[in-house]
Each structure stands twice: as structure tokens, then as C-alpha cells.
Amino acid sequence: MAGAASAGTCRALVRPLLLDAQPAPEDLQRAQALCRAEAEAGDAEAIYQLSFFALGLGGNWQPEEAIPLIRSAADRGVTEAQYWLAWQSESGPELPHDPAIALGWYE
């Protein structure tokens, strides 16, 4: 994680954690704190990355907290967040099935 930490961005800290089956608690805490600070400063990508902590990263499964973060990031132009909303609206379990909304996000 040292290389990622030197990059200094939320995304650089979160992405390796997503690939780690058992990330260290201190790495999770450091990444979440950085993401929260960057999100509070208005960074749309950090808002999206912060949603991963509510979608199970670190053992916390609270999609009702993640979805508003993802919507906020999508509204600010984060493509991955837009795709997630489209996919969930089309066929995912976290949002009501709505093909029209899905199509809107896919476009």
C-alpha cells in the first residue's frame, strides 16, 4: 500500500483494497478518512469511492447509505457511478427495475 498512499488520492487507496480479500483495518480506516475528506471538499470521484465502504468494503453492507453517494457522483459526471446506476436500474437488486431510468444513465 505504500505506493498507493504516496499517490495521495482516495481512488489510489481504495482500488487495491477492493482486490484484497482481507485488507488491514488500518488501511481501510486511512482510505475511508481520506475519501471522506476529499468527498467533503467536493471531489466527485471521492464521493463514488466512499460508496464502496457502504457496499461491503470492510464488512459494512449498507446500500441505503451508498446509493445517495453514487447518485451524487453520477450527477457530477463520474462515469462508473452512472454505469452502476444504469446496471442496478436495469437488473440489480439495489434499485427498483426501471428500464427507462437505466437507459437514461447508459446514454
XYZ file of C-alpha atoms in Angstrom:
107
model
C 0.000 0.000 0.000
C 2.948 2.355 0.363
C 2.965 3.206 -3.341
C -0.751 3.858 -3.352
C -0.547 6.004 -0.247
C 2.103 8.201 -1.821
C -0.277 8.915 -4.705
C -2.399 10.784 -2.159
C -5.805 10.176 -3.669
C -8.821 8.338 -2.402
C -9.026 6.201 -5.536
C -5.362 5.202 -5.254
C -6.019 3.901 -1.748
C -9.400 2.249 -2.356
C -8.744 0.284 -5.560
C -6.086 -2.045 -4.080
C -8.348 -2.658 -1.064
C -11.102 -3.886 -3.380
C -8.737 -6.588 -4.642
C -7.538 -7.632 -1.180
C -9.562 -10.454 0.402
C -8.624 -9.287 3.902
C -7.483 -5.666 3.887
C -5.818 -4.445 7.060
C -8.150 -2.412 9.281
C -5.687 0.487 9.402
C -5.603 0.614 5.579
C -9.412 0.678 5.495
C -9.547 3.451 8.085
C -6.908 5.539 6.324
C -8.610 5.167 2.939
C -12.060 5.929 4.322
C -10.808 9.029 6.150
C -9.079 10.335 3.023
C -12.134 9.606 0.866
C -14.413 11.351 3.338
C -12.168 14.432 3.428
C -11.927 14.587 -0.371
C -15.688 13.995 -0.724
C -16.463 16.774 1.752
C -14.215 19.032 -0.335
C -16.477 18.292 -3.322
C -14.410 15.696 -5.192
C -16.938 13.653 -7.204
C -14.607 10.668 -7.650
C -14.018 10.542 -3.890
C -17.784 10.574 -3.318
C -18.073 7.491 -5.532
C -15.107 5.748 -3.885
C -16.624 6.444 -0.455
C -19.707 4.472 -1.520
C -17.625 1.260 -1.619
C -17.370 1.365 2.173
C -21.177 1.158 2.394
C -21.271 -1.562 -0.280
C -19.265 -4.046 1.748
C -15.644 -2.869 1.752
C -14.543 -3.524 5.301
C -17.615 -5.629 6.066
C -20.138 -2.800 6.154
C -23.160 -3.591 3.925
C -25.487 -0.571 3.907
C -26.664 0.127 0.362
C -29.136 2.720 1.675
C -26.059 4.829 2.533
C -24.193 4.015 -0.687
C -26.930 4.832 -3.200
C -27.156 8.578 -2.394
C -23.367 8.814 -2.675
C -23.410 7.025 -6.026
C -26.221 9.260 -7.298
C -24.304 12.349 -6.228
C -21.172 11.156 -8.023
C -23.186 10.221 -11.127
C -24.854 13.634 -11.194
C -21.370 15.158 -11.094
C -20.259 13.144 -14.117
C -18.468 10.096 -12.661
C -18.927 7.530 -15.437
C -18.527 4.467 -13.200
C -21.277 5.774 -10.914
C -23.543 6.405 -13.905
C -22.952 2.863 -15.131
C -23.650 1.416 -11.664
C -26.996 3.236 -11.515
C -27.877 2.080 -15.042
C -26.975 -1.526 -14.260
C -28.886 -1.524 -10.974
C -31.938 0.103 -12.599
C -31.822 -2.484 -15.362
C -31.261 -5.664 -13.396
C -29.709 -5.142 -9.987
C -31.224 -5.854 -6.607
C -30.480 -2.466 -5.034
C -32.793 -0.262 -7.138
C -36.309 -0.768 -8.495
C -36.376 -2.218 -12.004
C -36.850 0.720 -14.385
C -35.611 0.305 -17.969
C -36.257 3.971 -18.806
C -34.036 5.180 -15.973
C -31.421 2.586 -16.903
C -31.394 3.785 -20.498
C -31.043 7.380 -19.357
C -27.962 6.533 -17.330
C -26.490 4.371 -20.107
C -26.793 7.284 -22.517
